[in-house]
Every structure is written in C-alpha cells, then in structure tokens.
Amino acid sequence: MKIPIQKFFNNEILAYLFFGLATTLVSILSRLFIYQLSHQELLATALANIIGILFAFITNDTIVFKQARKNRLIRLLKFSLARLSTFLLDLFLTFLFVTQFPHIIGQFVNENIDKINAIETIIAQILIIIINYILSKVYIFRK
C-alpha cells in the first residue's frame, strides 16, 4: 500500500491537485470554525485565507515541489504575492463576466444570474489553478 501512495505523491501534478483540494477543505473548515467563535464574517474570511495560504505553502514547499529549507521566507513572500495576484484576477473575472457583462455567459443559460455566476466561478477556478501551478513551478519553487 505504501508504494502506490508514494507513486501518487511523487507525481507533482497529482500531489499539487490533492493538496489543492486539502487546502480548500482547510480554508472552508477554518472559516466556519472561526465564524462560529467570533460571528465576524470578514475576520473569519481573512483568517481562513491566511490559514489556507500558509497550509498551501507548507505542503507545496515540502511535499509537492520538495524544496530545501534555504530561502523559505523568500518563497513564502513570492507565494503570497502570486496568490494575491490570482485572487485579484478572480475578482476581475467576476466583475467582468458576472457584474459588468453577464450576457456573455447569460446567452447560454437564459440570463440566469445564478448559473452565470456558477459557470464563471468554475471557469475562473480552473484558470487560477493552472496559473497558480505555473507560477509555483516557474517562479516560486524552482530547483
């Protein structure tokens, strides 16, 4: 059983996708837990994002891209900037295709704003996953 698991985690793309899903779970559970404690939605959202970024960085740095400890702080800063940039891209795509020009997607779903938002979210997240992987591979976790 240990060999298939090792093979899985030795495949960089599979490990990246697995820990991406794990990061999503960590972020959601953190947000819900912090909200239950504080009843402050913005605080819960902000702290959950920070926790998610830190979890993603640690797993990407140590398991996915197998980096040495040297220059870890620099990689963390680059990683955080990359995630901030794709967050801004997410906001921009939402504004563009849901808020400003919903008819671009809406023409295919009878202008249903819920469906427009769902489709844009899925497309944006696929794009963001690809961009985050490229930024991680080329810019942050170089060997």
PDB file of C-alpha atoms in Angstrom:
ATOM      1  CA  MET A   1       0.000   0.000   0.000  1.00  0.00           C
ATOM      2  CA  LYS A   2       2.896   2.318   0.727  1.00  0.00           C
ATOM      3  CA  ILE A   3       4.265   2.098  -2.838  1.00  0.00           C
ATOM      4  CA  PRO A   4       1.074   3.363  -4.621  1.00  0.00           C
ATOM      5  CA  ILE A   5       0.835   6.254  -2.151  1.00  0.00           C
ATOM      6  CA  GLN A   6       4.498   7.141  -2.738  1.00  0.00           C
ATOM      7  CA  LYS A   7       3.985   6.973  -6.502  1.00  0.00           C
ATOM      8  CA  PHE A   8       0.948   9.223  -6.209  1.00  0.00           C
ATOM      9  CA  PHE A   9       2.828  11.875  -4.208  1.00  0.00           C
ATOM     10  CA  ASN A  10       5.900  11.577  -6.421  1.00  0.00           C
ATOM     11  CA  ASN A  11       3.735  12.740  -9.325  1.00  0.00           C
ATOM     12  CA  GLU A  12       3.992  16.508  -8.943  1.00  0.00           C
ATOM     13  CA  ILE A  13       0.718  17.343 -10.677  1.00  0.00           C
ATOM     14  CA  LEU A  14      -1.319  14.751  -8.740  1.00  0.00           C
ATOM     15  CA  ALA A  15       0.250  15.889  -5.462  1.00  0.00           C
ATOM     16  CA  TYR A  16      -0.466  19.526  -6.382  1.00  0.00           C
ATOM     17  CA  LEU A  17      -4.132  18.754  -7.096  1.00  0.00           C
ATOM     18  CA  PHE A  18      -4.505  16.637  -3.940  1.00  0.00           C
ATOM     19  CA  PHE A  19      -3.084  19.356  -1.698  1.00  0.00           C
ATOM     20  CA  GLY A  20      -5.116  21.968  -3.541  1.00  0.00           C
ATOM     21  CA  LEU A  21      -8.252  20.085  -2.520  1.00  0.00           C
ATOM     22  CA  ALA A  22      -6.888  19.704   1.011  1.00  0.00           C
ATOM     23  CA  THR A  23      -6.209  23.454   1.125  1.00  0.00           C
ATOM     24  CA  THR A  24      -9.790  24.135   0.075  1.00  0.00           C
ATOM     25  CA  LEU A  25     -11.067  21.948   2.905  1.00  0.00           C
ATOM     26  CA  VAL A  26      -8.724  23.583   5.429  1.00  0.00           C
ATOM     27  CA  SER A  27      -9.879  27.043   4.312  1.00  0.00           C
ATOM     28  CA  ILE A  28     -13.585  26.206   4.463  1.00  0.00           C
ATOM     29  CA  LEU A  29     -13.380  24.457   7.832  1.00  0.00           C
ATOM     30  CA  SER A  30     -11.226  27.264   9.267  1.00  0.00           C
ATOM     31  CA  ARG A  31     -13.676  29.884   8.056  1.00  0.00           C
ATOM     32  CA  LEU A  32     -16.667  28.077   9.525  1.00  0.00           C
ATOM     33  CA  PHE A  33     -14.887  27.415  12.832  1.00  0.00           C
ATOM     34  CA  ILE A  34     -13.619  30.994  13.214  1.00  0.00           C
ATOM     35  CA  TYR A  35     -17.046  32.361  12.316  1.00  0.00           C
ATOM     36  CA  GLN A  36     -18.697  30.153  14.955  1.00  0.00           C
ATOM     37  CA  LEU A  37     -16.265  31.501  17.559  1.00  0.00           C
ATOM     38  CA  SER A  38     -16.380  35.161  16.546  1.00  0.00           C
ATOM     39  CA  HIS A  39     -19.540  35.746  14.473  1.00  0.00           C
ATOM     40  CA  GLN A  40     -17.390  38.128  12.417  1.00  0.00           C
ATOM     41  CA  GLU A  41     -17.640  37.114   8.741  1.00  0.00           C
ATOM     42  CA  LEU A  42     -14.851  39.383   7.484  1.00  0.00           C
ATOM     43  CA  LEU A  43     -12.477  38.270  10.231  1.00  0.00           C
ATOM     44  CA  ALA A  44     -13.344  34.626   9.536  1.00  0.00           C
ATOM     45  CA  THR A  45     -12.795  35.103   5.800  1.00  0.00           C
ATOM     46  CA  ALA A  46      -9.475  36.906   6.234  1.00  0.00           C
ATOM     47  CA  LEU A  47      -8.068  34.450   8.783  1.00  0.00           C
ATOM     48  CA  ALA A  48      -9.250  31.433   6.769  1.00  0.00           C
ATOM     49  CA  ASN A  49      -7.499  32.814   3.687  1.00  0.00           C
ATOM     50  CA  ILE A  50      -4.271  33.311   5.646  1.00  0.00           C
ATOM     51  CA  ILE A  51      -4.523  29.785   7.092  1.00  0.00           C
ATOM     52  CA  GLY A  52      -5.222  28.378   3.620  1.00  0.00           C
ATOM     53  CA  ILE A  53      -2.264  30.199   2.066  1.00  0.00           C
ATOM     54  CA  LEU A  54       0.062  29.007   4.827  1.00  0.00           C
ATOM     55  CA  PHE A  55      -1.182  25.416   4.542  1.00  0.00           C
ATOM     56  CA  ALA A  56      -0.812  25.504   0.748  1.00  0.00           C
ATOM     57  CA  PHE A  57       2.676  26.975   1.019  1.00  0.00           C
ATOM     58  CA  ILE A  58       3.884  24.383   3.525  1.00  0.00           C
ATOM     59  CA  THR A  59       2.530  21.443   1.529  1.00  0.00           C
ATOM     60  CA  ASN A  60       3.771  22.817  -1.800  1.00  0.00           C
ATOM     61  CA  ASP A  61       7.172  23.713  -0.373  1.00  0.00           C
ATOM     62  CA  THR A  62       7.839  20.438   1.424  1.00  0.00           C
ATOM     63  CA  ILE A  63       5.814  17.739  -0.363  1.00  0.00           C
ATOM     64  CA  VAL A  64       4.852  18.843  -3.881  1.00  0.00           C
ATOM     65  CA  PHE A  65       7.971  20.717  -5.012  1.00  0.00           C
ATOM     66  CA  LYS A  66      10.345  19.220  -2.384  1.00  0.00           C
ATOM     67  CA  GLN A  67      12.306  22.367  -1.564  1.00  0.00           C
ATOM     68  CA  ALA A  68      15.244  22.738   0.813  1.00  0.00           C
ATOM     69  CA  ARG A  69      14.787  24.925   3.910  1.00  0.00           C
ATOM     70  CA  LYS A  70      17.093  27.588   2.484  1.00  0.00           C
ATOM     71  CA  ASN A  71      15.261  30.748   1.310  1.00  0.00           C
ATOM     72  CA  ARG A  72      11.894  29.537   2.646  1.00  0.00           C
ATOM     73  CA  LEU A  73      10.842  33.054   3.718  1.00  0.00           C
ATOM     74  CA  ILE A  74      11.543  34.429   0.239  1.00  0.00           C
ATOM     75  CA  ARG A  75       9.467  31.623  -1.297  1.00  0.00           C
ATOM     76  CA  LEU A  76       6.654  32.358   1.175  1.00  0.00           C
ATOM     77  CA  LEU A  77       6.621  36.020   0.140  1.00  0.00           C
ATOM     78  CA  LYS A  78       6.630  35.107  -3.570  1.00  0.00           C
ATOM     79  CA  PHE A  79       3.899  32.521  -2.961  1.00  0.00           C
ATOM     80  CA  SER A  80       1.742  35.051  -1.103  1.00  0.00           C
ATOM     81  CA  LEU A  81       2.168  37.611  -3.893  1.00  0.00           C
ATOM     82  CA  ALA A  82       1.272  35.019  -6.507  1.00  0.00           C
ATOM     83  CA  ARG A  83      -1.861  34.030  -4.586  1.00  0.00           C
ATOM     84  CA  LEU A  84      -2.788  37.695  -4.161  1.00  0.00           C
ATOM     85  CA  SER A  85      -2.429  38.229  -7.910  1.00  0.00           C
ATOM     86  CA  THR A  86      -4.689  35.279  -8.759  1.00  0.00           C
ATOM     87  CA  PHE A  87      -7.180  36.474  -6.133  1.00  0.00           C
ATOM     88  CA  LEU A  88      -7.268  39.843  -7.927  1.00  0.00           C
ATOM     89  CA  LEU A  89      -7.720  38.009 -11.236  1.00  0.00           C
ATOM     90  CA  ASP A  90     -10.663  36.144  -9.681  1.00  0.00           C
ATOM     91  CA  LEU A  91     -12.251  39.432  -8.623  1.00  0.00           C
ATOM     92  CA  PHE A  92     -11.654  40.922 -12.079  1.00  0.00           C
ATOM     93  CA  LEU A  93     -13.190  37.950 -13.915  1.00  0.00           C
ATOM     94  CA  THR A  94     -16.197  38.005 -11.589  1.00  0.00           C
ATOM     95  CA  PHE A  95     -16.672  41.740 -12.174  1.00  0.00           C
ATOM     96  CA  LEU A  96     -16.232  41.350 -15.929  1.00  0.00           C
ATOM     97  CA  PHE A  97     -18.404  38.296 -16.617  1.00  0.00           C
ATOM     98  CA  VAL A  98     -20.959  38.415 -13.785  1.00  0.00           C
ATOM     99  CA  THR A  99     -21.344  42.064 -12.842  1.00  0.00           C
ATOM    100  CA  GLN A 100     -20.491  44.086 -15.949  1.00  0.00           C
ATOM    101  CA  PHE A 101     -21.214  41.800 -18.925  1.00  0.00           C
ATOM    102  CA  PRO A 102     -23.370  38.902 -17.692  1.00  0.00           C
ATOM    103  CA  HIS A 103     -24.932  38.449 -21.133  1.00  0.00           C
ATOM    104  CA  ILE A 104     -21.685  36.930 -22.483  1.00  0.00           C
ATOM    105  CA  ILE A 105     -22.352  33.771 -20.459  1.00  0.00           C
ATOM    106  CA  GLY A 106     -26.052  34.507 -19.918  1.00  0.00           C
ATOM    107  CA  GLN A 107     -26.952  33.960 -23.549  1.00  0.00           C
ATOM    108  CA  PHE A 108     -26.295  30.253 -23.000  1.00  0.00           C
ATOM    109  CA  VAL A 109     -28.279  29.909 -19.715  1.00  0.00           C
ATOM    110  CA  ASN A 110     -31.361  32.100 -20.278  1.00  0.00           C
ATOM    111  CA  GLU A 111     -29.685  35.023 -18.451  1.00  0.00           C
ATOM    112  CA  ASN A 112     -29.968  33.166 -15.125  1.00  0.00           C
ATOM    113  CA  ILE A 113     -27.554  35.093 -12.872  1.00  0.00           C
ATOM    114  CA  ASP A 114     -27.033  32.130 -10.512  1.00  0.00           C
ATOM    115  CA  LYS A 115     -25.967  29.936 -13.430  1.00  0.00           C
ATOM    116  CA  ILE A 116     -23.830  32.751 -14.856  1.00  0.00           C
ATOM    117  CA  ASN A 117     -22.045  33.084 -11.523  1.00  0.00           C
ATOM    118  CA  ALA A 118     -21.589  29.307 -11.181  1.00  0.00           C
ATOM    119  CA  ILE A 119     -20.163  28.938 -14.701  1.00  0.00           C
ATOM    120  CA  GLU A 120     -17.839  31.909 -14.265  1.00  0.00           C
ATOM    121  CA  THR A 121     -16.680  30.542 -10.910  1.00  0.00           C
ATOM    122  CA  ILE A 122     -15.808  27.146 -12.394  1.00  0.00           C
ATOM    123  CA  ILE A 123     -14.002  28.668 -15.387  1.00  0.00           C
ATOM    124  CA  ALA A 124     -12.119  31.135 -13.182  1.00  0.00           C
ATOM    125  CA  GLN A 125     -11.052  28.434 -10.727  1.00  0.00           C
ATOM    126  CA  ILE A 126      -9.724  26.190 -13.487  1.00  0.00           C
ATOM    127  CA  LEU A 127      -7.751  29.120 -14.881  1.00  0.00           C
ATOM    128  CA  ILE A 128      -6.479  30.072 -11.411  1.00  0.00           C
ATOM    129  CA  ILE A 129      -5.368  26.506 -10.640  1.00  0.00           C
ATOM    130  CA  ILE A 130      -3.360  26.442 -13.884  1.00  0.00           C
ATOM    131  CA  ILE A 131      -1.838  29.891 -13.279  1.00  0.00           C
ATOM    132  CA  ASN A 132      -1.002  29.070  -9.638  1.00  0.00           C
ATOM    133  CA  TYR A 133       0.725  25.868 -10.735  1.00  0.00           C
ATOM    134  CA  ILE A 134       2.752  27.673 -13.420  1.00  0.00           C
ATOM    135  CA  LEU A 135       3.727  30.473 -11.023  1.00  0.00           C
ATOM    136  CA  SER A 136       4.681  27.902  -8.383  1.00  0.00           C
ATOM    137  CA  LYS A 137       6.698  25.777 -10.801  1.00  0.00           C
ATOM    138  CA  VAL A 138       8.467  28.594 -12.670  1.00  0.00           C
ATOM    139  CA  TYR A 139       8.679  31.499 -10.235  1.00  0.00           C
ATOM    140  CA  ILE A 140       8.449  30.237  -6.640  1.00  0.00           C
ATOM    141  CA  PHE A 141       9.631  26.637  -6.296  1.00  0.00           C
ATOM    142  CA  ARG A 142      12.457  26.451  -8.828  1.00  0.00           C
ATOM    143  CA  LYS A 143      15.012  23.704  -8.300  1.00  0.00           C
TER     144      LYS A 143
END
